Structure formats: structure tokens, C-alpha cells
CSV table of C-alpha atoms in Angstrom, one decimal:
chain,number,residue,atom,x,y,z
A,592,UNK,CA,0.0,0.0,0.0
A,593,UNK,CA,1.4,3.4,-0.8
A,594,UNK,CA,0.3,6.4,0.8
A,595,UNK,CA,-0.7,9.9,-1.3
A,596,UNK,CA,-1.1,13.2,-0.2
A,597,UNK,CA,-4.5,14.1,0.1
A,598,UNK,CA,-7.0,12.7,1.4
A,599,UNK,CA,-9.1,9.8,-0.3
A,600,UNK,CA,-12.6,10.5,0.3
A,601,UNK,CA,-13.6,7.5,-0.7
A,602,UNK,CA,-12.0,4.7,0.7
A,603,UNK,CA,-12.6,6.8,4.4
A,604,UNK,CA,-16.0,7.1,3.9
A,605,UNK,CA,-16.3,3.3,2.9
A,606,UNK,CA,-13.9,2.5,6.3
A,607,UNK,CA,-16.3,5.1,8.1
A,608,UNK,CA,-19.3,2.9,7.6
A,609,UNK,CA,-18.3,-0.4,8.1
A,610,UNK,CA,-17.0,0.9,11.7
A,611,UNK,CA,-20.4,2.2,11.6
A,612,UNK,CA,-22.4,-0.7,11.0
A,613,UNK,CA,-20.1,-2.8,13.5
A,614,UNK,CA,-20.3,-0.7,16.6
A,615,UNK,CA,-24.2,-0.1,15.8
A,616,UNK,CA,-24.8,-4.2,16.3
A,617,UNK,CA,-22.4,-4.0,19.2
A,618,UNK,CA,-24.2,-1.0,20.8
A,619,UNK,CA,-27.5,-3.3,21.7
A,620,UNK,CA,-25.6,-5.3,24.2
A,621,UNK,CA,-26.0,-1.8,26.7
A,622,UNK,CA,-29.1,-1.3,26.3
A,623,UNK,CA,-29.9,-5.2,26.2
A,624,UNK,CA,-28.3,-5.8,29.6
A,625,UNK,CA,-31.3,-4.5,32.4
A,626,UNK,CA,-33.8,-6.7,29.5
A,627,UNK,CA,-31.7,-9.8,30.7
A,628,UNK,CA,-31.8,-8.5,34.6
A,629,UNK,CA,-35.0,-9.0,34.5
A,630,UNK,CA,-35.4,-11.9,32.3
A,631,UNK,CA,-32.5,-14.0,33.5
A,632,UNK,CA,-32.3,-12.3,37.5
A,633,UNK,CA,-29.0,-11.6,37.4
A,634,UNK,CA,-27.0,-10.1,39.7
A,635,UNK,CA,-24.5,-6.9,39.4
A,636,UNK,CA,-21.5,-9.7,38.4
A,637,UNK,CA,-23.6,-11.6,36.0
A,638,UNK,CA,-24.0,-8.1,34.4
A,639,UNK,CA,-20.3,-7.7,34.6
A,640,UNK,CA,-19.1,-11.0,33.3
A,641,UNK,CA,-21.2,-10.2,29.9
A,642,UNK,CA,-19.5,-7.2,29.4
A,643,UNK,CA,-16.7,-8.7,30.3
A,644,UNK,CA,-17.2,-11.5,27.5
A,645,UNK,CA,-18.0,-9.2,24.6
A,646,UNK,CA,-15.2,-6.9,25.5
A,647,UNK,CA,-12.5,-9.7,25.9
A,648,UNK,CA,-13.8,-11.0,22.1
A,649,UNK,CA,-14.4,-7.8,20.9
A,650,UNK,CA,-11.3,-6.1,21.6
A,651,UNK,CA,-8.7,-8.3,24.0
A,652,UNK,CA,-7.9,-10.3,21.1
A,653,UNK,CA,-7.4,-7.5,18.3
A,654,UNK,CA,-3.8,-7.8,18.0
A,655,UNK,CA,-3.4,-11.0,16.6
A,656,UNK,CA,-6.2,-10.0,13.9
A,657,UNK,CA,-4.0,-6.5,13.8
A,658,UNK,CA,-0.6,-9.0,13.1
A,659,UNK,CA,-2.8,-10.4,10.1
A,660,UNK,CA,-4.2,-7.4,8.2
A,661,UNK,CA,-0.3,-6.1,8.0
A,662,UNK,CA,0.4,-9.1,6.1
A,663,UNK,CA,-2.5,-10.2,4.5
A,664,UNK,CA,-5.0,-9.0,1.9
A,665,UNK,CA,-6.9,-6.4,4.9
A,666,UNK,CA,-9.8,-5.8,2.5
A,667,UNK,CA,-10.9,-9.9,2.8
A,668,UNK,CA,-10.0,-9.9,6.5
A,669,UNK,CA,-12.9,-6.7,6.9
A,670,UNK,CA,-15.7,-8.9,4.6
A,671,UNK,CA,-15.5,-11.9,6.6
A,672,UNK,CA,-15.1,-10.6,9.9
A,673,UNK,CA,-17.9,-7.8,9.5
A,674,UNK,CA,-21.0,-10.1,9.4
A,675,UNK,CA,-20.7,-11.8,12.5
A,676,UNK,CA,-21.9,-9.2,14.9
A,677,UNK,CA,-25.2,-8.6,12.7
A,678,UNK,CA,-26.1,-12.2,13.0
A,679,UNK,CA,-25.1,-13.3,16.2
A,680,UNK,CA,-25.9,-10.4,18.8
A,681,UNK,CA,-29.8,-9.6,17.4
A,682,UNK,CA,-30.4,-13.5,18.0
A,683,UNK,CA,-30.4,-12.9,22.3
A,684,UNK,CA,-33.8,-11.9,21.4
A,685,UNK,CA,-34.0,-15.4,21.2
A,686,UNK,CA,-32.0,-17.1,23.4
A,687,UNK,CA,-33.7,-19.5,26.1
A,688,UNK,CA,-30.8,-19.2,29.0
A,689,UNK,CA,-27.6,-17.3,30.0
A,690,UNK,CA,-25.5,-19.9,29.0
A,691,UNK,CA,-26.7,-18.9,25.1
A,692,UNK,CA,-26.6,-15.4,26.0
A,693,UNK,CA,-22.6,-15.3,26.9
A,694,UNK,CA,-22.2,-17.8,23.7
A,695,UNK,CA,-24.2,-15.1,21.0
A,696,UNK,CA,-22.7,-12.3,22.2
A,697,UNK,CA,-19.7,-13.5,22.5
A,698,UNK,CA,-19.5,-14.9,18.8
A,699,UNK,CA,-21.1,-11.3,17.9
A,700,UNK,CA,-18.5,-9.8,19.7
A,701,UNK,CA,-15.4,-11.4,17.6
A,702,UNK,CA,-16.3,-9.3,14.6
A,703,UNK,CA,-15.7,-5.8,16.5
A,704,UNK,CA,-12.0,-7.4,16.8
A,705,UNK,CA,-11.4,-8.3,13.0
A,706,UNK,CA,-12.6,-5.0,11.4
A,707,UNK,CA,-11.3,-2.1,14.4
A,708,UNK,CA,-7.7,-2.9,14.0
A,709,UNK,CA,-8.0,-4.1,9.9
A,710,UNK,CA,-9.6,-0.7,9.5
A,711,UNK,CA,-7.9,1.8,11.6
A,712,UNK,CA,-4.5,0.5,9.9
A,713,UNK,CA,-6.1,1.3,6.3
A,714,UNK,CA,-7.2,5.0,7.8
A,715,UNK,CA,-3.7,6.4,8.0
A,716,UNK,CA,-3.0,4.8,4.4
A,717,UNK,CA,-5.7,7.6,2.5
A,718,UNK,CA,-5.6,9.8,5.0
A,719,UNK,CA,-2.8,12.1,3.1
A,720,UNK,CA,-1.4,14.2,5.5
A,721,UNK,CA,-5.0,14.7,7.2
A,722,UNK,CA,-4.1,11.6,10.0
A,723,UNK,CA,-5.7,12.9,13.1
A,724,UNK,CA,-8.5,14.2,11.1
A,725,UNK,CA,-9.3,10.9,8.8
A,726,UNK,CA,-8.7,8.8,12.3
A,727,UNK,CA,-11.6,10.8,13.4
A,728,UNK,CA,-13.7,10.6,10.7
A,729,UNK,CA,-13.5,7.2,11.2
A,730,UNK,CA,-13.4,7.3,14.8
A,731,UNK,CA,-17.0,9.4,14.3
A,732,UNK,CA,-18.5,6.4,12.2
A,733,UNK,CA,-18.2,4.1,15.2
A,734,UNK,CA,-19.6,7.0,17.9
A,735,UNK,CA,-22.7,7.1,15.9
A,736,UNK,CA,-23.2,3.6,16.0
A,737,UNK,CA,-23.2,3.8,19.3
A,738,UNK,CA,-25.6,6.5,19.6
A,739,UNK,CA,-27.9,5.4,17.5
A,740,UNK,CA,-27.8,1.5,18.3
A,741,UNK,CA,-29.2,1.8,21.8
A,742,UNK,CA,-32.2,4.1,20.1
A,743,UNK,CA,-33.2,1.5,17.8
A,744,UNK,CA,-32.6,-1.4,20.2
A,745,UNK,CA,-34.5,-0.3,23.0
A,746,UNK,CA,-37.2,1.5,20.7
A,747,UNK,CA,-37.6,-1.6,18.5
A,748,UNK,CA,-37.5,-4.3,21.7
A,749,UNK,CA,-40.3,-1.7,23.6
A,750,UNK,CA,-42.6,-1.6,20.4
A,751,UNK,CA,-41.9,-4.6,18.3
A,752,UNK,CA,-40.7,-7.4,21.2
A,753,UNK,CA,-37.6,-9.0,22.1
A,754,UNK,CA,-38.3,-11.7,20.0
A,755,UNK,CA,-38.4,-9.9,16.9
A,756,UNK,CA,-34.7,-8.4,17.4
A,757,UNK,CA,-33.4,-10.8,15.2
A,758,UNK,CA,-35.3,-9.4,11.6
A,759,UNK,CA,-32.9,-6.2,12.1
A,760,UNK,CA,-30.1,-8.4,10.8
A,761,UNK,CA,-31.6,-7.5,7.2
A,762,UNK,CA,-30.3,-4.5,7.5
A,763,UNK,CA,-26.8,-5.3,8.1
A,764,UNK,CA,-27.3,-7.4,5.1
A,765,UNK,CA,-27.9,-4.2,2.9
A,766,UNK,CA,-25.2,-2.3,4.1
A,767,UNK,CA,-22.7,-5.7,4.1
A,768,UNK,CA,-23.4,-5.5,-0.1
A,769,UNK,CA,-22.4,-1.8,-0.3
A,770,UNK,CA,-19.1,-2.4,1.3
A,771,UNK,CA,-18.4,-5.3,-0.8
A,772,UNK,CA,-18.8,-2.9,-3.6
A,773,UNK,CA,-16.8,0.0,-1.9
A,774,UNK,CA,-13.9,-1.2,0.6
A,775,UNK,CA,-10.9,-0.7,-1.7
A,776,UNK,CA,-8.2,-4.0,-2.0
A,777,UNK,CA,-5.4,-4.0,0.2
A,778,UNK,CA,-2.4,-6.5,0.5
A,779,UNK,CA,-1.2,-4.9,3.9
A,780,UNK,CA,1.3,-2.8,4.9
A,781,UNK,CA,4.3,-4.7,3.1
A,782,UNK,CA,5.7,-5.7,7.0
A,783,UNK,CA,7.8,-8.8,6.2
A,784,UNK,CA,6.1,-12.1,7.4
A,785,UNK,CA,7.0,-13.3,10.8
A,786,UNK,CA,5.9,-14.9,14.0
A,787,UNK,CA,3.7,-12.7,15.9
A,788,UNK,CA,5.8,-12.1,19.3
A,789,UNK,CA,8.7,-11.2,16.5
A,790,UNK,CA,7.0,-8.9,14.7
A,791,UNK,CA,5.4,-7.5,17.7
A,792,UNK,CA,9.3,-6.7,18.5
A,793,UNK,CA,10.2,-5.7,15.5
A,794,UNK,CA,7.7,-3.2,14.8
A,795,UNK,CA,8.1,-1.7,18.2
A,796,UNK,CA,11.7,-2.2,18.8
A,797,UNK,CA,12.8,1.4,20.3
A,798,UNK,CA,9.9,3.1,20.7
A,799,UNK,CA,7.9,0.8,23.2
A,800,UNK,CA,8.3,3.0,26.0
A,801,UNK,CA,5.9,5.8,24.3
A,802,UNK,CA,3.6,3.3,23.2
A,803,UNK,CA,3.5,1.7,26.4
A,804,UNK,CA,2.5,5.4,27.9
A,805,UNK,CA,0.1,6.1,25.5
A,806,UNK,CA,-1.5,2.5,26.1
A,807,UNK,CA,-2.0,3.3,29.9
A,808,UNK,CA,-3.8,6.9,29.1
A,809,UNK,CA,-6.0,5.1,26.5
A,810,UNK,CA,-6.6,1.8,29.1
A,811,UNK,CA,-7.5,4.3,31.9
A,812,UNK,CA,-10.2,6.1,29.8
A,813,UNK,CA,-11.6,3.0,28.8
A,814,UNK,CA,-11.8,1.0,32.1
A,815,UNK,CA,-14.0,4.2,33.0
A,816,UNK,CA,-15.8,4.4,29.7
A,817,UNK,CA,-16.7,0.8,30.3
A,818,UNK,CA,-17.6,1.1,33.6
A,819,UNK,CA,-20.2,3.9,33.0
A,820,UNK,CA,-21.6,1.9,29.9
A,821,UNK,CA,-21.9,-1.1,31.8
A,822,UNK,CA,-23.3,0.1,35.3
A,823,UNK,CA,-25.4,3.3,34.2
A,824,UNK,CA,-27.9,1.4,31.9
A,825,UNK,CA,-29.0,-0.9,35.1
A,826,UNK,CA,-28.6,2.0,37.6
A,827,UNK,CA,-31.1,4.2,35.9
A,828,UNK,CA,-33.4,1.6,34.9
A,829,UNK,CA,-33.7,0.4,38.7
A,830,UNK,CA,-34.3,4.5,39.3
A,831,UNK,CA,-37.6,4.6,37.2
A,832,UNK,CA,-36.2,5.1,33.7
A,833,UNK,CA,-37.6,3.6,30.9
A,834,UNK,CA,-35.8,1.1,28.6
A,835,UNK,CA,-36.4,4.1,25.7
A,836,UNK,CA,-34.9,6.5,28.5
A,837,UNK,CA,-32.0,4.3,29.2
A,838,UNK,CA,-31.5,4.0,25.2
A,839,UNK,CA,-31.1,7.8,25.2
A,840,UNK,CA,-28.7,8.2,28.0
A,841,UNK,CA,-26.2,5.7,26.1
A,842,UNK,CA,-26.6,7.5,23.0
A,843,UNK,CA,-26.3,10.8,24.2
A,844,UNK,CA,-22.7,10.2,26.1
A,845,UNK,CA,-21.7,8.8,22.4
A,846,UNK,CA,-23.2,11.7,20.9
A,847,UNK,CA,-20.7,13.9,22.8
A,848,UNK,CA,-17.8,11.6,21.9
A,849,UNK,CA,-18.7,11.9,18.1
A,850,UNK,CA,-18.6,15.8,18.7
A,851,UNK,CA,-15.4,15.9,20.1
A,852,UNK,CA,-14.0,13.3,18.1
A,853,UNK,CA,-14.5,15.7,15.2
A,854,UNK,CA,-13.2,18.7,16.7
A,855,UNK,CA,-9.9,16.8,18.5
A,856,UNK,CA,-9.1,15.1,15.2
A,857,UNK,CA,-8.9,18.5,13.9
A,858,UNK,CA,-6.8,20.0,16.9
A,859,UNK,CA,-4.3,17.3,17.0
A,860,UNK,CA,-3.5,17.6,13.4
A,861,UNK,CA,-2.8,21.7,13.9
A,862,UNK,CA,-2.0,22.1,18.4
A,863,UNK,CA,-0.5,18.9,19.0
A,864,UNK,CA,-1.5,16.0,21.4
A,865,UNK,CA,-0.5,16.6,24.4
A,866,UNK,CA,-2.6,19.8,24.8
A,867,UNK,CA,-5.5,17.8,23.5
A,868,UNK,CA,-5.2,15.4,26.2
A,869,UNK,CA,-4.5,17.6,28.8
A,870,UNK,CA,-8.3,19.4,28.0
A,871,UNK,CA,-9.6,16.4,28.1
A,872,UNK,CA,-9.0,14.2,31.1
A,873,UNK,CA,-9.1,17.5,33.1
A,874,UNK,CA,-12.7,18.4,32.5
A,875,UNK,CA,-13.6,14.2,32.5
A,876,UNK,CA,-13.8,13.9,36.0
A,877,UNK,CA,-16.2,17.2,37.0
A,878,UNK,CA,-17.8,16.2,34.2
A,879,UNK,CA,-18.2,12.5,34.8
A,880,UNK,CA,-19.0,12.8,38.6
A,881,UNK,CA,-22.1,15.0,38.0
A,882,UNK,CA,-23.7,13.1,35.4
A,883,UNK,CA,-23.2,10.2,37.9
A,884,UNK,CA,-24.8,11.6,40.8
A,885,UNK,CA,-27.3,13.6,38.1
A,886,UNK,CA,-31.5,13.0,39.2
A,887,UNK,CA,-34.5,13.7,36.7
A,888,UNK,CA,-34.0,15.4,33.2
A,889,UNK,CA,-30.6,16.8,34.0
A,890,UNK,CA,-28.8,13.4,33.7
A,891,UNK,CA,-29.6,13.7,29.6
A,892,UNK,CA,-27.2,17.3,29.0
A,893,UNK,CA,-25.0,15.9,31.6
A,894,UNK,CA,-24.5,12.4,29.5
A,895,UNK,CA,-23.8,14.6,26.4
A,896,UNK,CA,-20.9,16.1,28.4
A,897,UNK,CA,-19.7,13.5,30.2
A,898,UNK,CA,-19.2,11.8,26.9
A,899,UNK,CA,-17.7,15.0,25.1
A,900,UNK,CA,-14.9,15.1,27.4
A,901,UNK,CA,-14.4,11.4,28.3
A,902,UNK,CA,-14.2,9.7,24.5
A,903,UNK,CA,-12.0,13.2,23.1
A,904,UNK,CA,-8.9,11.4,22.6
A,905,UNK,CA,-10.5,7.3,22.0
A,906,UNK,CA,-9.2,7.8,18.1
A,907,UNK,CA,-6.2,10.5,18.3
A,908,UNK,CA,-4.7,7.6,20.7
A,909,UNK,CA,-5.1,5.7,17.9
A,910,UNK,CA,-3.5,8.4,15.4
A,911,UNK,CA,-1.1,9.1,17.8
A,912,UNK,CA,0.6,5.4,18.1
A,913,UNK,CA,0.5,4.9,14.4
A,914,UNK,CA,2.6,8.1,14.1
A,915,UNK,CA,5.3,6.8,16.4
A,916,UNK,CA,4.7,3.2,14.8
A,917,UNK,CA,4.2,4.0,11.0
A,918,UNK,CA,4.9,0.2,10.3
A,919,UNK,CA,2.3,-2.3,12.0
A,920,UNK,CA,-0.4,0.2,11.8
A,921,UNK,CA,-3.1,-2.0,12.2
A,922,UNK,CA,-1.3,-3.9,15.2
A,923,UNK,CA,-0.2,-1.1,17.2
A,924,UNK,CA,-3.9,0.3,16.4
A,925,UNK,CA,-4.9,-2.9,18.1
A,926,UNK,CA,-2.8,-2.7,20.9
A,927,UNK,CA,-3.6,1.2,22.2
A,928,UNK,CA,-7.4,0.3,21.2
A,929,UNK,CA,-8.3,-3.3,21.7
A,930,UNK,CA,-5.9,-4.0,24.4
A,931,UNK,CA,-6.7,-1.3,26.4
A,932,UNK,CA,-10.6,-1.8,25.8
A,933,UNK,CA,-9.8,-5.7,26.3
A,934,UNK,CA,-8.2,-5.8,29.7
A,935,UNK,CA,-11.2,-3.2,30.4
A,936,UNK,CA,-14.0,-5.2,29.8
A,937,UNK,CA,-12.3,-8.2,32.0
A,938,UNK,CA,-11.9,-6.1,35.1
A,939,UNK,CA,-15.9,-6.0,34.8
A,940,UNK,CA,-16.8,-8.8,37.0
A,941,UNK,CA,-14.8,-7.9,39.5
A,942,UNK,CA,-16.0,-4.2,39.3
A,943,UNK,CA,-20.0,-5.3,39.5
A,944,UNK,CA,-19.3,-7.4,42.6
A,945,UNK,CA,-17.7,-3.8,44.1
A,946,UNK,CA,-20.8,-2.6,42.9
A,947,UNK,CA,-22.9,-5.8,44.7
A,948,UNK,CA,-21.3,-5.0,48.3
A,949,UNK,CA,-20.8,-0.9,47.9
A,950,UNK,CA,-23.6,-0.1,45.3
A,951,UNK,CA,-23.4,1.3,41.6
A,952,UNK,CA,-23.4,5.1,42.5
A,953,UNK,CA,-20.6,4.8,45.1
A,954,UNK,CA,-18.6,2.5,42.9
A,955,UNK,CA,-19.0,4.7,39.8
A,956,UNK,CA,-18.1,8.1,41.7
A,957,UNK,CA,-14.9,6.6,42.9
A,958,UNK,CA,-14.4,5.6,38.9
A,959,UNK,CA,-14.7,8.9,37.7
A,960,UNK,CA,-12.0,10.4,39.5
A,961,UNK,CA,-9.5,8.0,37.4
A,962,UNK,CA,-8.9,10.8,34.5
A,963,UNK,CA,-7.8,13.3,37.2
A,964,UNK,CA,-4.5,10.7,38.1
A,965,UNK,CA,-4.0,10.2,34.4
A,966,UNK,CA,-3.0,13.5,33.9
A,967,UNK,CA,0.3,12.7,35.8
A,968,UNK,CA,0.7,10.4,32.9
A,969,UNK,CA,-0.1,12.6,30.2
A,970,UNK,CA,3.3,14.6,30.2
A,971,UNK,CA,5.4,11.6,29.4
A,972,UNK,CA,3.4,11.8,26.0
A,973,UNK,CA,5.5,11.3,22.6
A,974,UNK,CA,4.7,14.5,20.4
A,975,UNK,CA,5.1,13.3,16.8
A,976,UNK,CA,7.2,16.8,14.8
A,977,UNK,CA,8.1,18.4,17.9
């Protein structure tokens, strides 16, 4: 793959949707968890261990599907893996026990793990010299499938049934055929073949420490981002709030994240990073504390900014590492995003049985003060041209 000087319009907005359709299948597990509560009766861990399975499949094994789209054609590695999660995670409508409910999701889940690193390598490839931008662009594709996946979940299960969930697989049908048509051929990143732990070495080799720094900012912002998306959903619905209402809340804290993703992608490219970051994890924490502890209709402008200034720097992490690893995009993408997300989602379990002895609200404040210590972190940060 060779890499031009503008931007190629194009092939973005083709990578902008299938992260797009991917994270909007993914997005009904949220919205889908206080539905199983009270179908299943499970308790705060049961809710924890399946976020904890759809984030270890979805993201903690990313790097060895990262290790293949360097090598291999990435545009066949994005068709096959991108159908999974519209088939498998619309069928818990269906599914008769837990047991099946850890097993769909699950399988859902491994598609969110071949197409976010395959696709984030290709960004930086037609991006031009617009990186932080076009990984935004991208970035934003995924935000609104998250915001508007929990609408139509919770909409469609409140009108339509749970058991009907499944017929919305039609639609990733129809929008699996476009990208067919438009994902542009690939043969990776011409990295030469090699074992994965070698390769892993050699594409790191001197410049692990600044990776490994910008993988603990990214893994601290999302054990919290996972926290709040796994914990809110059943804490408001045991406060009154309507499955519709709980929709809303998730989408509206991705709706903020799709704002700022736009306007950081832009400020990286032209400020820097480490200013970026420094806005952002400073005004998370105020933020994120009072749409925790937020009662009645204010919790709906306080989700919008919690998620503004929590999910600002998700995809310039992203940008970021591939500027200081320019070969091995899509496994270093892997590593700062699936990683981080990965080892995230597995600390769930454990966090929900906090939540079990302390309860949700006391848990989650404690959470939200994590951006606050990051910022310690935040001045070790490589600045790529400085």
C-alpha cells in the first residue's frame, strides 16, 4: 500500500461505515443488559461477566487479527469478519438461557476485533497528511453507532418485542453489499512475514516506551468508559427510567464523543497532542461525577458532556501510536485500542461485585475520578514533529 497526499474521500468514507455498522450491532448489548436482569435475574457480576465477555472478544484479542491485516489482503480480512456481529448479537432476542446469552454475544463480539484494527491500519494509508482528522472521521462512524444503536434497540425491543430483534439483521445485510462494492483491496502494509511475538518486537523495537505510555492513558479512559456503559444502563433503569430513556442516555454520552472526536481530530493535526489530552482528562472527572450523581432530566445534558470530554482522545490515541509506529499500523492500532478496551471489559466482573457490596453510584463516583491521576501520565506523552 502506498500512501498519497490528500485525502481519499472514498475509501474513508467506505472505512467510516463499516465501523459504523459494526459498533451499531455491538451497541444493543448496553441497552440489552437491564432486559436480561429481568429476564435472567441476574446479579450486578452476572451483568459484569457479559461485558466482560464481549469486551474480551471484541477487543482483547485484536492484536493478533491486527498482526494479520499487516500481512495479509486487509480488505478480505474486513468482509469476513464484518457479518458476524449482525447475525449473532440480534439473535439474544432469542436465546432461552444465559449460558446462550454469553455464547451469542460472544460470537457477535469477535467481529468488533477483526474490522477495528483491519480498518484503523487502512485509515492512516488515505488519509494524506490529514491523519488525526481521517482517524476521526473514522473514529466518528463508530460513535454514531453507538448512539444510534441503543435508540433503535430499546425503541424496536419496547414496540416490536424482544423476540423480533433478530429481523434487524436484514439490515446489516444491505449495508454488508455496499461495502463489498466499496472497501478498496489491500495487500497490507508490506511488514515482512514473521511470528507474531517477533513482529510485535520488530515493529516496536525502540519506541515501546511511548507506546506503552500512551497505552495506559488510553486503558484508563476505557476501564472508566466501560464502567459507565456497563453500570449506568442498570442503575437508571432500577431509578424509574424507561428502557427508551436508558437508550437515550447511552446515546447521548456517544453523541458527545462523536462531537469531540471531530473537533480533537482536527486540533491534533494543527495544536498537538499533548494539549488535546490535557483538556480532556481534566474536564472528564467534574464532568463524569455529576452526570453520575445527576437525578430527573438533568442526567440527559450531563451524559452529552460527560461523553464530550471522556471519549476526546478514544481515536487520536489511535492516530497518535500509528505516528510513532508507522509500520504495523493495524497492530499497534490494536494494541492502544483493543488492548486497552480488552483488559477493560475483563476487570468487569470484578467491578459489579464492588458494585454488589458498595452499590453502583458509590462505585462509579470513585471511577470517575481516574482521569484526574492520568494527567500525571499525560506529560510523558510522545509529540510526533516536535
Amino acid at each position: 500500500m502506498t500512501e498519497a497526499a490528500h485525502i481519499n474521500k472514498k475509501a474513508i468514507f467506505a472505512l467510516f461505515l463499516i465501523h459504523f455498522i459494526g459498533d451499531f450491532f455491538q451497541s444493543f448489548i448496553r441497552p440489552l443488559l437491564p432486559v436480561m436482569v429481568n429476564k435472567f435475574e441476574l446479579s450486578m457480576a452476572q451483568v459484569g461477566l457479559i461485558t466482560g465477555v464481549a469486551t474480551f472478544m471484541a477487543f482483547l484479542i485484536q492484536p493478533f487479527f491486527g498482526y494479520l491485516a499487516d500481512r495479509y489482503k486487509a480488505r478480505l480480512i474486513l468482509l469476513v469478519g464484518s457479518f458476524a456481529g449482525a447475525i449473532c448479537i440480534p439473535m439474544v432476542g432469542l436465546a432461552p438461557y444465559f449460558w446462550i446469552v454469553l455464547l451469542l454475544i460472544g460470537l457477535g463480539s469477535i467481529s468488533s476485533a477483526i474490522y477495528h484494527p483491519t480498518a484503523a491500519g487502512m485509515v492512516s494509508v488515505y488519509a494524506g497528511r490529514r491523519t488525526g482528522l481521517a482517524m476521526s472521521i473514522f473514529g466518528l462512524g463508530g460513535t454514531l453507532g453507538f448512539t444510534l444503536g441503543p435508540i433503535v434497540c430499546s425503541g424496536y425491543i419496547t414496540f416490536m418485542g424482544l423476540q423480533r430483534l433478530p429481523i434487524l439483521t436484514v439490515f446489516g445485510v444491505l449495508v454488508f453489499i455496499i461495502l463489498f462494492i466499496m472497501i478498496p483491496a489491500t495487500n497490507g502494509d508490506g511488514s515482512p512475514p514473521g511470528d507474531f511475538f517477533g513482529t510485535l518486537k520488530d515493529s516496536l523495537g525502540d519506541v515501546w516506551k511511548p507506546v506503552l505510555f500512551i497505552w495506559l492513558i488510553a486503558f484508563s479512559r476505557a476501564f472508566v468508559e466501560q464502567s459507565l456503559l456497563t453500570f449506568i444502563p442498570v442503575l437508571t433503569a432500577a431509578e424509574g427510567h424507561s428502557l427508551v430513556s436508558v437508550g437515550g442516555i447511552v446515546s447521548l454520552f456517544t453523541i458527545g464523543g462523536s462531537i469531540s472526536a471531530l473537533i480533537c481530530g482536527h486540533l491534533v493535526d494543527r495544536i498537538g497532542f499533548r494539549p488535546v489530552y490535557f483538556f480532556s482528562f481534566a474536564l472528564s472527572s467534574p464532568g463524569l461525577l455529576l452526570f453520575i450523581n445527576a437525578g430527573g432530566r438533568h442526567i440527559y445534558p450531563l451524559a452529552l458532556l460527560a461523553g464530550f470530554f471522556l471519549l476526546a482522545t478514544l481515536f487520536p490515541a489511535v492516530a497518535l501510536a500509528q505516528k510513532v509506529v508507522p509500520r504495523g499500523r493495524s497492530l499497534v492500532s490494536s494494541i492502544i485500542m483493543g488492548l486497552a478496551m480488552g483488559i477493560a471489559g475483563l476487570m468487569m466482573p470484578l467491578t459489579g461485585k464492588i458494585a454488589d457490596i458498595f452499590g453502583i453510584r458509590t462505585v462509579l463516583t470513585c471511577i470517575g475520578l481516574i482521569p484526574l491521576a492520568a494527567l500525571l501520565l499525560i506529560r510523558k506523552l510522545p509529540e510526533p514533529g516536535k
